[in-house]
């Protein structure tokens, strides 16, 4: 089975520019997650979708970050404008989304963002 | 505030020995705990899940324990191999939507 796909794999931008990341989850997975992983830290959840609805976005900096999941499949995460502290790996994950949680999350390879 | 602590220092271990990693948490009541492996430049890969009412879980050379009284999980890799070298992340979950909170991870280096 195909895994979670993400693009681009690497991105270098200057501060105040905008950037967008794309994620295609595993087919049939209802839940999609976006994480931010700063070097030396664990992944931090930014936003969680159940189908095309937002379940949790409490840690998403909404003044500069936005995300959408149209039609409950692919998702995009956007940063506008970027700051130096946004330099990190952005991971997308998906899971089946059955009620009760306790599910395995399948991660993509991530997009490594460097803001200069 | 909720806190998850894993050993920040790398664990260097000789091939064939058992590696033991700890995951401690405070101000949290997880319903389950998961362990993931992460290799450089890659996303985390799921290894094991243990529920709050389970004491121990095994999978091949891996063993996880979960003590909700001590607020601690131990992760063991027995008969370690150089291919086990990676960073291991613990993640706690408590809601029905599958939301996880991750620790910072512990790097394991297995030398021949």
PDB file of C-alpha atoms in Angstrom:
ATOM      1  CA  UNK A   1       0.000   0.000   0.000  1.00  0.00           C
ATOM      2  CA  UNK A   2       1.244   3.474  -0.801  1.00  0.00           C
ATOM      3  CA  UNK A   3       2.319   5.560   2.161  1.00  0.00           C
ATOM      4  CA  UNK A   4       1.688   9.183   3.034  1.00  0.00           C
ATOM      5  CA  UNK A   5       3.073  11.451   0.333  1.00  0.00           C
ATOM      6  CA  UNK A   6       4.394  14.943   0.966  1.00  0.00           C
ATOM      7  CA  UNK A   7       5.869  17.613  -1.245  1.00  0.00           C
ATOM      8  CA  UNK A   8       8.123  19.385  -1.544  1.00  0.00           C
ATOM      9  CA  UNK A   9      10.780  17.553   0.457  1.00  0.00           C
ATOM     10  CA  UNK A  10      12.872  20.675   0.979  1.00  0.00           C
ATOM     11  CA  UNK A  11      12.142  24.373   0.828  1.00  0.00           C
ATOM     12  CA  UNK A  12      14.313  27.416   1.473  1.00  0.00           C
ATOM     13  CA  UNK A  13      12.636  30.812   1.697  1.00  0.00           C
ATOM     14  CA  UNK A  14      13.356  34.220   3.124  1.00  0.00           C
ATOM     15  CA  UNK A  15      11.477  35.566   6.102  1.00  0.00           C
ATOM     16  CA  UNK A  16       8.185  37.255   5.319  1.00  0.00           C
ATOM     17  CA  UNK A  17       7.717  35.076   2.240  1.00  0.00           C
ATOM     18  CA  UNK A  18       4.924  32.556   1.988  1.00  0.00           C
ATOM     19  CA  UNK A  19       5.168  28.800   1.535  1.00  0.00           C
ATOM     20  CA  UNK A  20       2.767  25.903   1.081  1.00  0.00           C
ATOM     21  CA  UNK A  21       3.111  22.201   1.767  1.00  0.00           C
ATOM     22  CA  UNK A  22       1.030  19.411   0.298  1.00  0.00           C
ATOM     23  CA  UNK A  23       0.029  16.057   1.774  1.00  0.00           C
ATOM     24  CA  UNK A  24      -1.728  13.054   0.289  1.00  0.00           C
ATOM     25  CA  UNK A  25      -2.726  10.583   3.031  1.00  0.00           C
ATOM     26  CA  UNK A  26      -3.118   6.831   2.767  1.00  0.00           C
ATOM     27  CA  UNK A  27      -6.238   5.948   0.815  1.00  0.00           C
ATOM     28  CA  UNK A  28      -9.245   5.487   3.075  1.00  0.00           C
ATOM     29  CA  UNK A  29      -7.760   7.278   6.073  1.00  0.00           C
ATOM     30  CA  UNK A  30     -10.259   9.722   7.510  1.00  0.00           C
ATOM     31  CA  UNK A  31      -7.948  11.475   9.960  1.00  0.00           C
ATOM     32  CA  UNK A  32      -5.085  13.694   8.855  1.00  0.00           C
ATOM     33  CA  UNK A  33      -2.552  15.445  11.068  1.00  0.00           C
ATOM     34  CA  UNK A  34       0.015  18.169  10.494  1.00  0.00           C
ATOM     35  CA  UNK A  35       2.960  18.288  12.891  1.00  0.00           C
ATOM     36  CA  UNK A  36       5.873  20.670  13.306  1.00  0.00           C
ATOM     37  CA  UNK A  37       9.160  19.110  14.424  1.00  0.00           C
ATOM     38  CA  UNK A  38      11.919  21.485  15.424  1.00  0.00           C
ATOM     39  CA  UNK A  39      15.422  20.037  15.515  1.00  0.00           C
ATOM     40  CA  UNK A  40      15.993  18.065  18.709  1.00  0.00           C
ATOM     41  CA  UNK A  41      12.297  18.049  19.671  1.00  0.00           C
ATOM     42  CA  UNK A  42       9.393  15.697  19.201  1.00  0.00           C
ATOM     43  CA  UNK A  43       6.601  16.379  16.721  1.00  0.00           C
ATOM     44  CA  UNK A  44       4.100  19.003  17.859  1.00  0.00           C
ATOM     45  CA  UNK A  45       0.553  18.764  16.552  1.00  0.00           C
ATOM     46  CA  UNK A  46      -0.524  21.821  14.595  1.00  0.00           C
ATOM     47  CA  UNK A  47      -3.890  20.727  13.256  1.00  0.00           C
ATOM     48  CA  UNK A  48      -5.991  17.578  13.025  1.00  0.00           C
ATOM     49  CA  UNK A  49      -8.721  16.896  10.477  1.00  0.00           C
ATOM     50  CA  UNK A  50     -11.457  14.280  10.612  1.00  0.00           C
ATOM     51  CA  UNK A  51     -12.534  13.979   6.969  1.00  0.00           C
ATOM     52  CA  UNK A  52     -12.664  17.655   5.953  1.00  0.00           C
ATOM     53  CA  UNK A  53     -13.561  19.037   9.378  1.00  0.00           C
ATOM     54  CA  UNK A  54     -11.091  20.420  11.929  1.00  0.00           C
ATOM     55  CA  UNK A  55     -10.935  18.430  15.189  1.00  0.00           C
ATOM     56  CA  UNK A  56      -8.094  20.298  16.866  1.00  0.00           C
ATOM     57  CA  UNK A  57      -6.149  23.388  15.850  1.00  0.00           C
ATOM     58  CA  UNK A  58      -5.345  24.689  19.327  1.00  0.00           C
ATOM     59  CA  UNK A  59      -1.597  24.880  18.645  1.00  0.00           C
ATOM     60  CA  UNK A  60      -1.820  26.363  15.152  1.00  0.00           C
ATOM     61  CA  UNK A  61      -0.526  29.964  15.000  1.00  0.00           C
ATOM     62  CA  UNK A  62      -3.569  31.181  13.180  1.00  0.00           C
ATOM     63  CA  UNK A  63      -2.175  34.626  12.459  1.00  0.00           C
ATOM     64  CA  UNK A  64       0.262  33.093   9.976  1.00  0.00           C
ATOM     65  CA  UNK A  65      -0.585  29.416   9.493  1.00  0.00           C
ATOM     66  CA  UNK A  66      -3.588  28.033   7.676  1.00  0.00           C
ATOM     67  CA  UNK A  67      -4.588  24.560   6.542  1.00  0.00           C
ATOM     68  CA  UNK A  68      -7.339  23.021   4.542  1.00  0.00           C
ATOM     69  CA  UNK A  69      -8.458  19.578   3.534  1.00  0.00           C
ATOM     70  CA  UNK A  70     -10.780  19.808   0.624  1.00  0.00           C
ATOM     71  CA  UNK A  71     -12.982  16.799  -0.149  1.00  0.00           C
ATOM     72  CA  UNK A  72     -11.553  15.000   2.870  1.00  0.00           C
ATOM     73  CA  UNK A  73      -8.473  13.707   1.056  1.00  0.00           C
ATOM     74  CA  UNK A  74      -5.438  15.886   0.224  1.00  0.00           C
ATOM     75  CA  UNK A  75      -4.401  18.706   2.497  1.00  0.00           C
ATOM     76  CA  UNK A  76      -2.291  21.835   2.248  1.00  0.00           C
ATOM     77  CA  UNK A  77      -0.569  23.744   5.027  1.00  0.00           C
ATOM     78  CA  UNK A  78       0.399  27.362   4.360  1.00  0.00           C
ATOM     79  CA  UNK A  79       2.616  29.800   6.214  1.00  0.00           C
ATOM     80  CA  UNK A  80       2.256  33.483   5.414  1.00  0.00           C
ATOM     81  CA  UNK A  81       4.405  35.366   6.298  1.00  0.00           C
ATOM     82  CA  UNK A  82       7.180  33.028   7.433  1.00  0.00           C
ATOM     83  CA  UNK A  83       9.403  33.796  10.407  1.00  0.00           C
ATOM     84  CA  UNK A  84      12.852  32.504  11.232  1.00  0.00           C
ATOM     85  CA  UNK A  85      11.430  30.330  14.031  1.00  0.00           C
ATOM     86  CA  UNK A  86       9.283  28.465  11.503  1.00  0.00           C
ATOM     87  CA  UNK A  87      12.379  26.595  10.338  1.00  0.00           C
ATOM     88  CA  UNK A  88      11.482  22.988  11.045  1.00  0.00           C
ATOM     89  CA  UNK A  89      10.327  19.735   9.496  1.00  0.00           C
ATOM     90  CA  UNK A  90       6.617  19.663   8.739  1.00  0.00           C
ATOM     91  CA  UNK A  91       5.222  16.167   9.017  1.00  0.00           C
ATOM     92  CA  UNK A  92       1.914  14.938   7.730  1.00  0.00           C
ATOM     93  CA  UNK A  93       0.338  11.799   9.186  1.00  0.00           C
ATOM     94  CA  UNK A  94      -2.886   9.919   8.666  1.00  0.00           C
ATOM     95  CA  UNK A  95      -4.912   7.243  10.440  1.00  0.00           C
ATOM     96  CA  UNK A  96      -8.107   5.277   9.838  1.00  0.00           C
ATOM     97  CA  UNK A  97     -10.104   7.602  12.080  1.00  0.00           C
ATOM     98  CA  UNK A  98     -12.239   5.056  13.906  1.00  0.00           C
ATOM     99  CA  UNK A  99     -13.854   6.397  17.054  1.00  0.00           C
ATOM    100  CA  UNK A 100     -11.978   5.730  20.261  1.00  0.00           C
ATOM    101  CA  UNK A 101      -8.544   6.865  19.129  1.00  0.00           C
ATOM    102  CA  UNK A 102      -5.715   4.509  20.064  1.00  0.00           C
ATOM    103  CA  UNK A 103      -4.784   4.285  16.417  1.00  0.00           C
ATOM    104  CA  UNK A 104      -1.508   3.961  14.623  1.00  0.00           C
ATOM    105  CA  UNK A 105      -0.498   7.116  12.849  1.00  0.00           C
ATOM    106  CA  UNK A 106       1.332   6.747   9.546  1.00  0.00           C
ATOM    107  CA  UNK A 107       3.787   9.520   8.817  1.00  0.00           C
ATOM    108  CA  UNK A 108       5.063  10.942   5.580  1.00  0.00           C
ATOM    109  CA  UNK A 109       8.745  11.776   5.038  1.00  0.00           C
ATOM    110  CA  UNK A 110       8.221  15.424   5.949  1.00  0.00           C
ATOM    111  CA  UNK A 111       9.071  18.749   4.363  1.00  0.00           C
ATOM    112  CA  UNK A 112      12.205  20.397   5.676  1.00  0.00           C
ATOM    113  CA  UNK A 113      11.746  24.183   5.748  1.00  0.00           C
ATOM    114  CA  UNK A 114      14.576  26.644   6.208  1.00  0.00           C
ATOM    115  CA  UNK A 115      13.669  30.297   6.670  1.00  0.00           C
ATOM    116  CA  UNK A 116      16.551  32.729   6.115  1.00  0.00           C
TER     117      UNK A 116
ATOM    118  CA  UNK B   1       1.375  22.014  32.415  1.00  0.00           C
ATOM    119  CA  UNK B   2       1.660  18.606  30.777  1.00  0.00           C
ATOM    120  CA  UNK B   3       5.175  17.341  30.429  1.00  0.00           C
ATOM    121  CA  UNK B   4       6.714  14.286  28.773  1.00  0.00           C
ATOM    122  CA  UNK B   5      10.346  13.542  29.516  1.00  0.00           C
ATOM    123  CA  UNK B   6      12.688  11.196  27.725  1.00  0.00           C
ATOM    124  CA  UNK B   7      16.431  10.875  28.246  1.00  0.00           C
ATOM    125  CA  UNK B   8      18.025  13.626  26.213  1.00  0.00           C
ATOM    126  CA  UNK B   9      21.435  11.968  26.217  1.00  0.00           C
ATOM    127  CA  UNK B  10      22.085   9.375  23.550  1.00  0.00           C
ATOM    128  CA  UNK B  11      22.150   5.780  24.709  1.00  0.00           C
ATOM    129  CA  UNK B  12      25.257   4.024  23.458  1.00  0.00           C
ATOM    130  CA  UNK B  13      25.028   0.259  23.682  1.00  0.00           C
ATOM    131  CA  UNK B  14      26.943  -2.733  22.474  1.00  0.00           C
ATOM    132  CA  UNK B  15      25.396  -5.141  20.002  1.00  0.00           C
ATOM    133  CA  UNK B  16      23.594  -7.998  21.713  1.00  0.00           C
ATOM    134  CA  UNK B  17      22.845  -6.055  24.907  1.00  0.00           C
ATOM    135  CA  UNK B  18      19.432  -4.800  26.013  1.00  0.00           C
ATOM    136  CA  UNK B  19      18.642  -1.112  25.551  1.00  0.00           C
ATOM    137  CA  UNK B  20      16.196   0.385  28.040  1.00  0.00           C
ATOM    138  CA  UNK B  21      14.582   3.766  27.437  1.00  0.00           C
ATOM    139  CA  UNK B  22      12.348   5.687  29.817  1.00  0.00           C
ATOM    140  CA  UNK B  23       9.380   7.939  29.245  1.00  0.00           C
ATOM    141  CA  UNK B  24       8.102   9.898  32.252  1.00  0.00           C
ATOM    142  CA  UNK B  25       5.109  12.184  32.266  1.00  0.00           C
ATOM    143  CA  UNK B  26       3.496  14.679  34.623  1.00  0.00           C
ATOM    144  CA  UNK B  27       0.113  16.395  34.798  1.00  0.00           C
ATOM    145  CA  UNK B  28      -1.289  13.900  32.360  1.00  0.00           C
ATOM    146  CA  UNK B  29      -3.636  10.927  32.478  1.00  0.00           C
ATOM    147  CA  UNK B  30      -3.079   9.075  29.229  1.00  0.00           C
ATOM    148  CA  UNK B  31      -5.470   6.393  28.075  1.00  0.00           C
ATOM    149  CA  UNK B  32      -2.713   4.838  25.999  1.00  0.00           C
ATOM    150  CA  UNK B  33       0.911   5.258  25.085  1.00  0.00           C
ATOM    151  CA  UNK B  34       2.686   4.613  21.806  1.00  0.00           C
ATOM    152  CA  UNK B  35       6.329   4.210  20.857  1.00  0.00           C
ATOM    153  CA  UNK B  36       7.678   5.311  17.474  1.00  0.00           C
ATOM    154  CA  UNK B  37      11.026   4.970  15.778  1.00  0.00           C
ATOM    155  CA  UNK B  38      12.467   7.835  13.738  1.00  0.00           C
ATOM    156  CA  UNK B  39      15.466   7.592  11.427  1.00  0.00           C
ATOM    157  CA  UNK B  40      17.299  10.721  10.206  1.00  0.00           C
ATOM    158  CA  UNK B  41      15.415  12.487   7.435  1.00  0.00           C
ATOM    159  CA  UNK B  42      12.335  10.302   7.806  1.00  0.00           C
ATOM    160  CA  UNK B  43       8.985  10.430   9.525  1.00  0.00           C
ATOM    161  CA  UNK B  44       8.293   8.421  12.691  1.00  0.00           C
ATOM    162  CA  UNK B  45       7.260   4.783  12.314  1.00  0.00           C
ATOM    163  CA  UNK B  46       4.856   3.138  14.767  1.00  0.00           C
ATOM    164  CA  UNK B  47       6.244   0.314  16.897  1.00  0.00           C
ATOM    165  CA  UNK B  48       3.946  -0.503  19.825  1.00  0.00           C
ATOM    166  CA  UNK B  49       0.814   0.683  21.599  1.00  0.00           C
ATOM    167  CA  UNK B  50      -0.007  -0.052  25.249  1.00  0.00           C
ATOM    168  CA  UNK B  51      -3.253   0.845  26.989  1.00  0.00           C
ATOM    169  CA  UNK B  52      -3.637   2.212  30.518  1.00  0.00           C
ATOM    170  CA  UNK B  53      -5.019  -1.124  31.786  1.00  0.00           C
ATOM    171  CA  UNK B  54      -2.108  -3.102  30.333  1.00  0.00           C
ATOM    172  CA  UNK B  55       1.146  -3.625  32.204  1.00  0.00           C
ATOM    173  CA  UNK B  56       3.309  -5.028  29.439  1.00  0.00           C
ATOM    174  CA  UNK B  57       3.320  -5.516  25.675  1.00  0.00           C
ATOM    175  CA  UNK B  58       5.778  -7.418  23.515  1.00  0.00           C
ATOM    176  CA  UNK B  59       6.565  -7.523  19.827  1.00  0.00           C
ATOM    177  CA  UNK B  60       9.494  -9.596  18.652  1.00  0.00           C
ATOM    178  CA  UNK B  61      12.579  -8.105  20.396  1.00  0.00           C
ATOM    179  CA  UNK B  62      10.647  -5.128  21.768  1.00  0.00           C
ATOM    180  CA  UNK B  63       8.959  -4.861  25.148  1.00  0.00           C
ATOM    181  CA  UNK B  64       7.016  -1.967  26.627  1.00  0.00           C
ATOM    182  CA  UNK B  65       5.789  -1.516  30.181  1.00  0.00           C
ATOM    183  CA  UNK B  66       3.336   1.072  31.419  1.00  0.00           C
ATOM    184  CA  UNK B  67       3.036   2.059  35.090  1.00  0.00           C
ATOM    185  CA  UNK B  68       0.286   4.644  35.591  1.00  0.00           C
ATOM    186  CA  UNK B  69       1.144   4.934  39.293  1.00  0.00           C
ATOM    187  CA  UNK B  70       4.745   5.892  38.603  1.00  0.00           C
ATOM    188  CA  UNK B  71       3.635   7.764  35.458  1.00  0.00           C
ATOM    189  CA  UNK B  72       6.305   5.989  33.497  1.00  0.00           C
ATOM    190  CA  UNK B  73       6.799   3.732  30.498  1.00  0.00           C
ATOM    191  CA  UNK B  74       9.901   1.661  29.828  1.00  0.00           C
ATOM    192  CA  UNK B  75      10.878   0.554  26.329  1.00  0.00           C
ATOM    193  CA  UNK B  76      13.289  -2.356  25.944  1.00  0.00           C
ATOM    194  CA  UNK B  77      15.138  -3.569  22.865  1.00  0.00           C
ATOM    195  CA  UNK B  78      16.611  -6.977  23.570  1.00  0.00           C
ATOM    196  CA  UNK B  79      19.522  -8.471  21.633  1.00  0.00           C
ATOM    197  CA  UNK B  80      20.127  -5.061  20.090  1.00  0.00           C
ATOM    198  CA  UNK B  81      21.569  -4.771  16.582  1.00  0.00           C
ATOM    199  CA  UNK B  82      23.267  -1.891  14.746  1.00  0.00           C
ATOM    200  CA  UNK B  83      20.091  -1.621  12.632  1.00  0.00           C
ATOM    201  CA  UNK B  84      18.231  -0.617  15.808  1.00  0.00           C
ATOM    202  CA  UNK B  85      20.188   2.656  15.883  1.00  0.00           C
ATOM    203  CA  UNK B  86      17.604   5.439  15.650  1.00  0.00           C
ATOM    204  CA  UNK B  87      15.685   7.926  17.762  1.00  0.00           C
ATOM    205  CA  UNK B  88      12.789   6.484  19.734  1.00  0.00           C
ATOM    206  CA  UNK B  89       9.808   8.667  20.580  1.00  0.00           C
ATOM    207  CA  UNK B  90       7.103   8.034  23.144  1.00  0.00           C
ATOM    208  CA  UNK B  91       3.684   9.547  22.552  1.00  0.00           C
ATOM    209  CA  UNK B  92       0.742   9.821  24.932  1.00  0.00           C
ATOM    210  CA  UNK B  93      -2.898   9.850  23.928  1.00  0.00           C
ATOM    211  CA  UNK B  94      -5.976  10.536  25.994  1.00  0.00           C
ATOM    212  CA  UNK B  95      -8.852  11.535  23.771  1.00  0.00           C
ATOM    213  CA  UNK B  96     -11.093   9.664  21.398  1.00  0.00           C
ATOM    214  CA  UNK B  97      -9.803  11.482  18.332  1.00  0.00           C
ATOM    215  CA  UNK B  98      -6.342   9.975  18.402  1.00  0.00           C
ATOM    216  CA  UNK B  99      -4.501  13.160  19.325  1.00  0.00           C
ATOM    217  CA  UNK B 100      -0.938  12.398  20.500  1.00  0.00           C
ATOM    218  CA  UNK B 101       1.567  14.380  22.500  1.00  0.00           C
ATOM    219  CA  UNK B 102       5.161  13.388  21.769  1.00  0.00           C
ATOM    220  CA  UNK B 103       8.284  13.404  23.888  1.00  0.00           C
ATOM    221  CA  UNK B 104      11.546  14.730  22.457  1.00  0.00           C
ATOM    222  CA  UNK B 105      12.915  11.251  21.866  1.00  0.00           C
ATOM    223  CA  UNK B 106      16.042   9.347  22.867  1.00  0.00           C
ATOM    224  CA  UNK B 107      18.746   8.482  20.368  1.00  0.00           C
ATOM    225  CA  UNK B 108      20.033   4.921  20.524  1.00  0.00           C
ATOM    226  CA  UNK B 109      23.383   4.003  19.008  1.00  0.00           C
ATOM    227  CA  UNK B 110      24.213   0.304  18.794  1.00  0.00           C
ATOM    228  CA  UNK B 111      27.839  -0.479  18.053  1.00  0.00           C
ATOM    229  CA  UNK B 112      29.094  -3.838  16.733  1.00  0.00           C
TER     230      UNK B 112
END
